[in-house]
Amino acid sequence: MGSVIYLDHAATSWPKPPEVVEAMKRAMEVAGANPGRGSHRMALNASRVLYNTRRALAQLFNVNNPNDIVLTGNTTEALNLAIKGFLREGDHVIATMVEHNSARRPLEYLKRTIGIKVDYVPVTMNGQVDLKEVEGLFNHQTRLVVCNHSSNLLGSILPIKNIGELAASHGAILLVDAAQSAGMLSIDVEEMKIGMLAFPGHKGLLGPQGTGGLYISPDIDVEPLMHGGTGSQSEAIDQPSVRPDRYEAGTPNVVGYAGLDAGVRKVLEWTPEYIYRHEWELTQRMMEGLASVRGMKMLGPELGEPRTGIVSFVVENRDASELAFKLDREYGIAVRAGFHCTPLAHMSAGTENTGAVRASVGIWTSKEDVDIMVEALAKIQA
Ligand SMILES: Cc1ncc(COP(=O)(O)O)c(C=O)c1O
């Protein structure tokens, strides 16, 4: 592939740190067996890979017991496990207008099939919620609050700690979708009163695709999504009750999790605070540059306000997909156009009919990359 300016980190980060690639190669060589299913060395090595990954994640999110972290294939699987495993007929859920379809669709599915009720808290055009409005939606049936930590369209950052406190004071559980925040914002499940945390391995945690996870507080009972072999209690007809086996049936992606472990260790070394700062400075530079492009309208928080590494925009009389196509084919710049699996956020931003172009930066993105993108758009609009 020719050289590319990769500005699609909100979908999947790329490239990965060399340590991630090396860890995956090594796992192929020395841990290529089934964890938990044998006592031979390769099987034990594979078990160790999974445990080390859980331990690194537990350190990052301040989780007491690494076995409360379930390893999944992505955020979507984690959200499905949390939502379908926790909710029961008659439950009421509070979610927000910046939820991704990965949270919204399982909620809507349960609405249709078992009659849960869901209220979506409105957000401002910039992607912020009013805590008073959140508070006003609680009732006696409210068991779960689902909240996206950072909008994958707007980059806005939601006040998770305050929402965690509200949920706790009403006896409800907070489920956080950390797809756009894990690795970029500091997350402490205890301090933020997070009952369940769904996260990807392949975005800010710098691991490979096909990895993610769900933290489930030890106080919460969640039914498994999958039943099957775990290598433990094989004589029992029921899924083992012990974590993480209860939620991890079948052969896992050991090689992927070895990469995720290495990715999380890089994040711990750099720190989410440093990564956030780096990405924020790039978004500010991008916004300053884009402000002088003809017909440009940027979405999300104003210049100078907190935001994750996402800048979405629409250009007057330009089709978003056509713009993204031009950036790719004529300038070698990878961005993402369309509706970003979040129609509710587009409705809030007023772009439900046009979609938008989203440029998203990562740890490897440089100021030059940002300047090249701004210049390309300026030329296209000249
Ligand atoms: C906010 C949000 N939630 C969920 C997802 C789904 O993540 P995954 O692709 O890891 O399933 C994404 C992906 O972009 C996202 O941005």
CSV table of C-alpha atoms and ligand atoms in Angstrom, one decimal:
chain,number,residue,atom,x,y,z
A,1,MET,CA,0.0,0.0,0.0
A,2,GLY,CA,1.2,3.5,-0.8
A,3,SER,CA,1.7,6.0,2.0
A,4,VAL,CA,-1.4,7.0,3.8
A,5,ILE,CA,-2.3,9.7,6.2
A,6,TYR,CA,-4.5,7.7,8.6
A,7,LEU,CA,-7.2,9.9,10.2
A,8,ASP,CA,-9.6,7.1,11.1
A,9,HIS,CA,-8.4,6.2,14.6
A,10,ALA,CA,-11.9,6.5,16.0
A,11,ALA,CA,-12.8,3.4,14.0
A,12,THR,CA,-9.6,1.4,14.7
A,13,SER,CA,-6.2,2.8,15.6
A,14,TRP,CA,-3.4,2.2,13.1
A,15,PRO,CA,-0.5,1.4,13.0
A,16,LYS,CA,0.0,-0.5,16.2
A,17,PRO,CA,3.1,-0.1,18.4
A,18,PRO,CA,5.9,-2.6,17.3
A,19,GLU,CA,5.6,-4.2,20.7
A,20,VAL,CA,2.0,-5.2,19.8
A,21,VAL,CA,3.1,-6.9,16.6
A,22,GLU,CA,6.0,-8.6,18.4
A,23,ALA,CA,3.8,-9.9,21.2
A,24,MET,CA,1.3,-11.4,18.7
A,25,LYS,CA,4.1,-13.1,16.8
A,26,ARG,CA,5.5,-14.5,20.0
A,27,ALA,CA,2.1,-15.7,21.1
A,28,MET,CA,1.7,-17.6,17.8
A,29,GLU,CA,5.0,-19.3,18.5
A,30,VAL,CA,4.8,-20.1,22.2
A,31,ALA,CA,1.1,-19.8,23.2
A,32,GLY,CA,-0.7,-21.2,20.2
A,33,ALA,CA,-2.8,-23.7,22.3
A,34,ASN,CA,-6.1,-23.6,24.1
A,35,PRO,CA,-5.9,-21.9,27.5
A,36,GLY,CA,-7.6,-23.6,30.5
A,37,ARG,CA,-7.9,-26.8,28.5
A,38,GLY,CA,-4.7,-28.6,29.2
A,39,SER,CA,-1.7,-28.7,31.5
A,40,HIS,CA,0.9,-28.8,28.8
A,41,ARG,CA,3.3,-25.9,28.5
A,42,MET,CA,1.7,-24.2,25.5
A,43,ALA,CA,-1.7,-24.3,27.1
A,44,LEU,CA,-0.3,-22.8,30.3
A,45,ASN,CA,1.4,-20.1,28.3
A,46,ALA,CA,-1.9,-19.3,26.6
A,47,SER,CA,-3.7,-19.1,30.0
A,48,ARG,CA,-0.9,-16.7,31.2
A,49,VAL,CA,-1.5,-14.5,28.2
A,50,LEU,CA,-5.1,-14.0,29.1
A,51,TYR,CA,-4.4,-13.4,32.8
A,52,ASN,CA,-1.7,-10.9,32.0
A,53,THR,CA,-4.1,-9.0,29.7
A,54,ARG,CA,-6.7,-8.9,32.4
A,55,ARG,CA,-4.2,-7.7,34.9
A,56,ALA,CA,-3.0,-4.8,32.6
A,57,LEU,CA,-6.6,-3.8,32.0
A,58,ALA,CA,-7.4,-4.0,35.7
A,59,GLN,CA,-4.5,-1.7,36.4
A,60,LEU,CA,-5.7,0.8,33.8
A,61,PHE,CA,-9.3,0.9,35.0
A,62,ASN,CA,-8.6,0.4,38.7
A,63,VAL,CA,-10.4,-2.9,38.8
A,64,ASN,CA,-9.8,-4.9,42.0
A,65,ASN,CA,-10.1,-8.4,40.6
A,66,PRO,CA,-8.8,-9.0,37.1
A,67,ASN,CA,-11.3,-11.9,36.8
A,68,ASP,CA,-14.1,-9.4,36.7
A,69,ILE,CA,-12.9,-8.4,33.3
A,70,VAL,CA,-14.5,-10.5,30.5
A,71,LEU,CA,-12.5,-10.6,27.2
A,72,THR,CA,-14.7,-10.1,24.2
A,73,GLY,CA,-14.3,-9.7,20.4
A,74,ASN,CA,-15.1,-6.0,20.4
A,75,THR,CA,-17.2,-3.3,22.2
A,76,THR,CA,-20.4,-4.4,20.5
A,77,GLU,CA,-20.1,-7.9,22.0
A,78,ALA,CA,-19.4,-6.4,25.4
A,79,LEU,CA,-22.4,-4.1,25.2
A,80,ASN,CA,-24.7,-6.9,24.1
A,81,LEU,CA,-23.5,-9.1,27.0
A,82,ALA,CA,-24.1,-6.2,29.5
A,83,ILE,CA,-27.5,-5.2,28.1
A,84,LYS,CA,-29.0,-8.6,27.3
A,85,GLY,CA,-27.5,-10.3,30.3
A,86,PHE,CA,-28.6,-7.7,32.9
A,87,LEU,CA,-32.0,-6.4,31.8
A,88,ARG,CA,-35.3,-8.1,32.6
A,89,GLU,CA,-38.9,-7.7,31.5
A,90,GLY,CA,-40.4,-4.4,32.8
A,91,ASP,CA,-37.0,-2.7,33.5
A,92,HIS,CA,-36.6,0.9,32.7
A,93,VAL,CA,-33.3,2.2,31.1
A,94,ILE,CA,-31.9,5.7,30.7
A,95,ALA,CA,-29.6,6.2,27.7
A,96,THR,CA,-28.5,9.3,25.8
A,97,MET,CA,-28.9,10.7,22.3
A,98,VAL,CA,-25.2,10.1,21.6
A,99,GLU,CA,-25.4,6.3,22.0
A,100,HIS,CA,-23.9,4.2,19.2
A,101,ASN,CA,-26.0,1.6,17.5
A,102,SER,CA,-24.0,-1.0,19.4
A,103,ALA,CA,-25.9,0.1,22.6
A,104,ARG,CA,-29.1,1.4,21.0
A,105,ARG,CA,-29.9,-1.7,18.9
A,106,PRO,CA,-29.7,-4.2,21.8
A,107,LEU,CA,-31.8,-1.8,23.8
A,108,GLU,CA,-34.4,-1.5,21.0
A,109,TYR,CA,-34.4,-5.2,20.5
A,110,LEU,CA,-35.2,-5.8,24.2
A,111,LYS,CA,-37.9,-3.1,24.0
A,112,ARG,CA,-39.6,-5.1,21.2
A,113,THR,CA,-39.0,-8.6,22.7
A,114,ILE,CA,-39.4,-8.3,26.5
A,115,GLY,CA,-40.9,-4.9,26.9
A,116,ILE,CA,-38.2,-2.9,28.6
A,117,LYS,CA,-38.7,0.9,28.5
A,118,VAL,CA,-36.0,3.2,27.3
A,119,ASP,CA,-35.6,7.0,27.6
A,120,TYR,CA,-32.9,8.8,25.6
A,121,VAL,CA,-31.7,12.0,27.3
A,122,PRO,CA,-31.4,14.8,24.7
A,123,VAL,CA,-28.0,16.3,24.1
A,124,THR,CA,-27.1,19.8,23.0
A,125,MET,CA,-25.8,20.3,19.4
A,126,ASN,CA,-22.3,20.1,21.0
A,127,GLY,CA,-23.1,16.7,22.5
A,128,GLN,CA,-23.6,17.6,26.2
A,129,VAL,CA,-26.3,16.3,28.6
A,130,ASP,CA,-28.0,18.3,31.3
A,131,LEU,CA,-27.6,16.4,34.5
A,132,LYS,CA,-31.0,17.7,35.8
A,133,GLU,CA,-32.7,16.2,32.7
A,134,VAL,CA,-30.9,12.9,33.5
A,135,GLU,CA,-32.1,13.0,37.1
A,136,GLY,CA,-35.7,13.8,36.1
A,137,LEU,CA,-35.9,10.5,34.1
A,138,PHE,CA,-35.4,8.1,37.0
A,139,ASN,CA,-38.3,6.1,38.2
A,140,HIS,CA,-38.8,3.0,40.4
A,141,GLN,CA,-38.2,0.7,37.5
A,142,THR,CA,-34.9,2.3,36.4
A,143,ARG,CA,-32.3,-0.5,36.7
A,144,LEU,CA,-29.7,0.7,34.2
A,145,VAL,CA,-28.2,3.9,32.8
A,146,VAL,CA,-26.3,3.4,29.5
A,147,CYS,CA,-23.9,6.2,28.7
A,148,ASN,CA,-21.4,6.8,25.9
A,149,HIS,CA,-18.3,8.3,27.5
A,150,SER,CA,-17.4,10.2,24.4
A,151,SER,CA,-19.5,10.7,21.3
A,152,ASN,CA,-18.0,9.0,18.2
A,153,LEU,CA,-19.5,11.7,16.1
A,154,LEU,CA,-18.9,14.9,18.2
A,155,GLY,CA,-16.0,14.0,20.4
A,156,SER,CA,-17.8,15.5,23.4
A,157,ILE,CA,-17.0,14.0,26.8
A,158,LEU,CA,-19.9,13.1,29.1
A,159,PRO,CA,-19.8,13.6,32.8
A,160,ILE,CA,-19.5,10.0,33.7
A,161,LYS,CA,-18.7,10.5,37.4
A,162,ASN,CA,-21.8,12.7,38.0
A,163,ILE,CA,-23.9,10.2,36.1
A,164,GLY,CA,-22.4,7.4,38.1
A,165,GLU,CA,-23.4,9.2,41.3
A,166,LEU,CA,-26.9,9.8,40.1
A,167,ALA,CA,-27.4,6.2,39.1
A,168,ALA,CA,-26.0,5.0,42.4
A,169,SER,CA,-28.3,7.3,44.4
A,170,HIS,CA,-31.3,5.9,42.5
A,171,GLY,CA,-30.2,2.3,43.0
A,172,ALA,CA,-29.4,1.8,39.3
A,173,ILE,CA,-26.3,0.5,37.6
A,174,LEU,CA,-24.2,2.6,35.2
A,175,LEU,CA,-23.0,0.9,32.0
A,176,VAL,CA,-20.4,3.0,30.2
A,177,ASP,CA,-19.5,2.6,26.5
A,178,ALA,CA,-15.8,3.5,26.6
A,179,ALA,CA,-15.3,2.9,22.8
A,180,GLN,CA,-13.9,6.4,22.3
A,181,SER,CA,-12.4,6.9,25.7
A,182,ALA,CA,-10.5,3.8,26.9
A,183,GLY,CA,-6.8,4.7,26.6
A,184,MET,CA,-7.5,8.4,26.0
A,185,LEU,CA,-9.3,9.5,29.2
A,186,SER,CA,-8.6,8.2,32.6
A,187,ILE,CA,-11.2,5.8,33.8
A,188,ASP,CA,-11.5,4.6,37.4
A,189,VAL,CA,-14.5,2.2,37.9
A,190,GLU,CA,-14.6,2.7,41.6
A,191,GLU,CA,-14.4,6.5,41.7
A,192,MET,CA,-16.8,6.9,38.8
A,193,LYS,CA,-19.2,4.3,40.2
A,194,ILE,CA,-19.2,2.3,37.0
A,195,GLY,CA,-21.0,-1.0,37.3
A,196,MET,CA,-20.1,-2.2,33.8
A,197,LEU,CA,-17.5,-0.9,31.4
A,198,ALA,CA,-17.5,-1.9,27.7
A,199,PHE,CA,-14.4,-1.2,25.8
A,200,PRO,CA,-12.6,-2.0,22.5
A,201,GLY,CA,-9.1,-3.4,22.4
A,202,HIS,CA,-8.5,-2.1,18.8
A,203,LYS,CA,-8.9,1.7,19.3
A,204,GLY,CA,-7.3,3.7,22.1
A,205,LEU,CA,-5.8,0.6,23.7
A,206,LEU,CA,-3.7,0.0,20.6
A,207,GLY,CA,-4.5,-3.7,20.3
A,208,PRO,CA,-5.6,-5.6,17.2
A,209,GLN,CA,-9.1,-5.9,15.8
A,210,GLY,CA,-11.2,-8.7,17.2
A,211,THR,CA,-10.4,-7.7,20.8
A,212,GLY,CA,-12.4,-5.8,23.5
A,213,GLY,CA,-13.8,-6.5,27.0
A,214,LEU,CA,-16.4,-5.9,29.6
A,215,TYR,CA,-15.8,-5.2,33.3
A,216,ILE,CA,-18.7,-6.4,35.4
A,217,SER,CA,-18.7,-5.3,39.1
A,218,PRO,CA,-18.7,-8.3,41.4
A,219,ASP,CA,-21.9,-7.0,42.9
A,220,ILE,CA,-23.8,-7.4,39.6
A,221,ASP,CA,-25.4,-10.6,38.3
A,222,VAL,CA,-25.3,-10.9,34.5
A,223,GLU,CA,-26.5,-13.9,32.5
A,224,PRO,CA,-24.0,-15.1,29.9
A,225,LEU,CA,-24.6,-14.4,26.2
A,226,MET,CA,-22.9,-17.7,25.2
A,227,HIS,CA,-23.0,-21.1,26.7
A,228,GLY,CA,-20.4,-23.8,26.0
A,229,GLY,CA,-17.0,-25.3,26.7
A,230,THR,CA,-14.7,-23.5,29.1
A,231,GLY,CA,-12.3,-26.3,30.0
A,232,SER,CA,-13.5,-26.1,33.6
A,233,GLN,CA,-16.2,-28.1,35.4
A,234,SER,CA,-16.7,-30.2,32.3
A,235,GLU,CA,-19.0,-32.7,34.1
A,236,ALA,CA,-21.5,-29.9,35.0
A,237,ILE,CA,-24.4,-29.4,32.7
A,238,ASP,CA,-24.6,-25.7,33.5
A,239,GLN,CA,-22.2,-22.9,32.6
A,240,PRO,CA,-19.6,-22.6,35.5
A,241,SER,CA,-20.6,-19.7,37.8
A,242,VAL,CA,-17.0,-18.7,38.4
A,243,ARG,CA,-15.6,-15.6,36.5
A,244,PRO,CA,-14.4,-15.2,33.8
A,245,ASP,CA,-15.3,-18.8,32.7
A,246,ARG,CA,-19.0,-18.0,33.1
A,247,TYR,CA,-18.8,-15.5,30.1
A,248,GLU,CA,-16.0,-16.9,28.0
A,249,ALA,CA,-17.1,-20.1,26.3
A,250,GLY,CA,-15.1,-21.4,23.3
A,251,THR,CA,-11.6,-21.0,22.1
A,252,PRO,CA,-10.5,-17.4,22.7
A,253,ASN,CA,-8.4,-15.0,20.5
A,254,VAL,CA,-5.2,-15.6,22.5
A,255,VAL,CA,-3.0,-14.0,19.8
A,256,GLY,CA,-5.2,-11.0,19.7
A,257,TYR,CA,-5.2,-10.6,23.5
A,258,ALA,CA,-1.4,-10.9,23.6
A,259,GLY,CA,-1.4,-7.9,21.3
A,260,LEU,CA,-3.9,-6.1,23.5
A,261,ASP,CA,-1.8,-6.8,26.6
A,262,ALA,CA,1.2,-5.1,24.9
A,263,GLY,CA,-1.0,-2.2,23.7
A,264,VAL,CA,-2.4,-1.6,27.2
A,265,ARG,CA,1.1,-1.6,28.6
A,266,LYS,CA,2.1,1.1,26.1
A,267,VAL,CA,-0.9,3.1,27.2
A,268,LEU,CA,0.1,2.7,30.9
A,269,GLU,CA,3.6,3.8,30.0
A,270,TRP,CA,2.5,6.9,28.0
A,271,THR,CA,-0.5,7.5,30.3
A,272,PRO,CA,-4.1,8.3,29.1
A,273,GLU,CA,-3.4,11.9,30.2
A,274,TYR,CA,-0.5,12.3,27.9
A,275,ILE,CA,-2.3,10.7,25.0
A,276,TYR,CA,-5.4,12.9,25.6
A,277,ARG,CA,-3.3,16.0,25.6
A,278,HIS,CA,-1.5,15.0,22.4
A,279,GLU,CA,-4.7,14.3,20.6
A,280,TRP,CA,-6.4,17.4,21.9
A,281,GLU,CA,-3.7,19.7,20.7
A,282,LEU,CA,-4.0,18.1,17.2
A,283,THR,CA,-7.8,18.6,17.2
A,284,GLN,CA,-7.3,22.2,18.1
A,285,ARG,CA,-4.8,22.7,15.3
A,286,MET,CA,-7.2,21.0,12.9
A,287,MET,CA,-10.1,23.1,14.0
A,288,GLU,CA,-8.1,26.3,13.6
A,289,GLY,CA,-7.0,25.3,10.1
A,290,LEU,CA,-10.4,24.1,9.0
A,291,ALA,CA,-12.1,27.3,10.2
A,292,SER,CA,-10.8,29.1,7.0
A,293,VAL,CA,-12.0,26.5,4.6
A,294,ARG,CA,-14.9,27.8,2.5
A,295,GLY,CA,-18.3,26.4,3.5
A,296,MET,CA,-16.9,24.6,6.5
A,297,LYS,CA,-19.1,23.8,9.5
A,298,MET,CA,-17.5,21.8,12.3
A,299,LEU,CA,-19.6,19.8,14.8
A,300,GLY,CA,-19.1,19.2,18.5
A,301,PRO,CA,-17.4,21.2,21.3
A,302,GLU,CA,-16.1,24.7,20.6
A,303,LEU,CA,-12.4,25.4,20.1
A,304,GLY,CA,-10.6,25.3,23.5
A,305,GLU,CA,-13.2,23.0,25.1
A,306,PRO,CA,-12.5,19.4,26.1
A,307,ARG,CA,-12.9,16.8,23.3
A,308,THR,CA,-11.5,13.5,22.3
A,309,GLY,CA,-9.5,13.1,19.1
A,310,ILE,CA,-12.5,13.6,16.8
A,311,VAL,CA,-13.3,16.5,14.4
A,312,SER,CA,-16.5,15.9,12.3
A,313,PHE,CA,-17.6,18.4,9.8
A,314,VAL,CA,-19.9,19.2,6.9
A,315,VAL,CA,-19.1,21.4,3.9
A,316,GLU,CA,-21.8,23.4,2.2
A,317,ASN,CA,-23.1,21.9,-1.0
A,318,ARG,CA,-20.7,19.0,-0.8
A,319,ASP,CA,-21.6,15.4,-0.3
A,320,ALA,CA,-19.7,13.9,2.7
A,321,SER,CA,-18.9,10.6,1.0
A,322,GLU,CA,-17.7,12.4,-2.1
A,323,LEU,CA,-15.3,14.5,0.1
A,324,ALA,CA,-14.0,11.5,1.9
A,325,PHE,CA,-13.5,9.7,-1.5
A,326,LYS,CA,-11.6,12.7,-2.9
A,327,LEU,CA,-9.4,12.9,0.2
A,328,ASP,CA,-8.5,9.3,-0.1
A,329,ARG,CA,-8.0,9.0,-3.9
A,330,GLU,CA,-6.4,12.4,-4.6
A,331,TYR,CA,-4.5,13.0,-1.4
A,332,GLY,CA,-4.0,9.6,0.3
A,333,ILE,CA,-5.9,10.7,3.4
A,334,ALA,CA,-8.2,8.2,5.2
A,335,VAL,CA,-11.2,9.7,7.0
A,336,ARG,CA,-14.7,8.3,7.5
A,337,ALA,CA,-17.9,9.7,6.0
A,338,GLY,CA,-21.6,8.9,6.6
A,339,PHE,CA,-23.6,8.4,9.7
A,340,HIS,CA,-21.1,6.6,11.9
A,341,CYS,CA,-23.6,4.2,13.4
A,342,THR,CA,-25.1,7.0,15.5
A,343,PRO,CA,-28.2,8.4,13.9
A,344,LEU,CA,-29.4,9.9,17.2
A,345,ALA,CA,-26.2,12.0,17.6
A,346,HIS,CA,-26.6,13.2,13.9
A,347,MET,CA,-30.2,14.2,14.8
A,348,SER,CA,-28.8,16.2,17.7
A,349,ALA,CA,-26.2,17.9,15.6
A,350,GLY,CA,-28.7,18.6,12.7
A,351,THR,CA,-26.8,16.4,10.2
A,352,GLU,CA,-29.4,13.5,10.1
A,353,ASN,CA,-29.9,14.2,6.4
A,354,THR,CA,-26.4,14.9,5.2
A,355,GLY,CA,-24.2,12.8,7.4
A,356,ALA,CA,-20.7,14.2,8.0
A,357,VAL,CA,-17.0,13.6,7.5
A,358,ARG,CA,-15.1,12.5,10.5
A,359,ALA,CA,-11.3,13.0,10.9
A,360,SER,CA,-9.9,11.3,14.0
A,361,VAL,CA,-6.3,11.5,15.3
A,362,GLY,CA,-4.2,9.0,17.2
A,363,ILE,CA,-1.0,8.7,19.1
A,364,TRP,CA,1.0,8.6,15.9
A,365,THR,CA,-0.7,11.5,14.2
A,366,SER,CA,1.6,14.5,13.7
A,367,LYS,CA,1.0,18.2,13.2
A,368,GLU,CA,2.1,17.7,9.6
A,369,ASP,CA,-0.6,15.1,9.0
A,370,VAL,CA,-3.2,17.6,10.3
A,371,ASP,CA,-1.8,20.4,8.1
A,372,ILE,CA,-1.8,18.2,5.0
A,373,MET,CA,-5.5,17.4,5.6
A,374,VAL,CA,-6.4,21.0,6.1
A,375,GLU,CA,-4.5,22.1,2.9
A,376,ALA,CA,-6.2,19.3,0.9
A,377,LEU,CA,-9.6,20.5,2.0
A,378,ALA,CA,-8.7,24.1,1.3
A,379,LYS,CA,-7.6,23.1,-2.3
A,380,ILE,CA,-10.8,21.1,-2.8
A,381,GLN,CA,-12.8,24.1,-1.8
A,382,ALA,CA,-10.7,26.7,-3.6
B,1,LIG,C1,-19.1,4.9,20.8
B,1,LIG,C2,-19.0,3.6,20.2
B,1,LIG,N1,-19.6,2.5,20.7
B,1,LIG,C3,-19.4,1.3,20.2
B,1,LIG,C4,-18.6,1.1,19.1
B,1,LIG,C5,-18.5,-0.3,18.5
B,1,LIG,O1,-17.2,-0.7,18.7
B,1,LIG,P1,-16.6,-2.1,18.2
B,1,LIG,O2,-16.3,-1.9,16.7
B,1,LIG,O3,-15.4,-2.3,19.0
B,1,LIG,O4,-17.7,-3.1,18.4
B,1,LIG,C6,-18.0,2.2,18.5
B,1,LIG,C7,-17.2,2.0,17.3
B,1,LIG,O5,-16.8,2.9,16.6
B,1,LIG,C8,-18.2,3.4,19.1
B,1,LIG,O6,-17.6,4.5,18.5
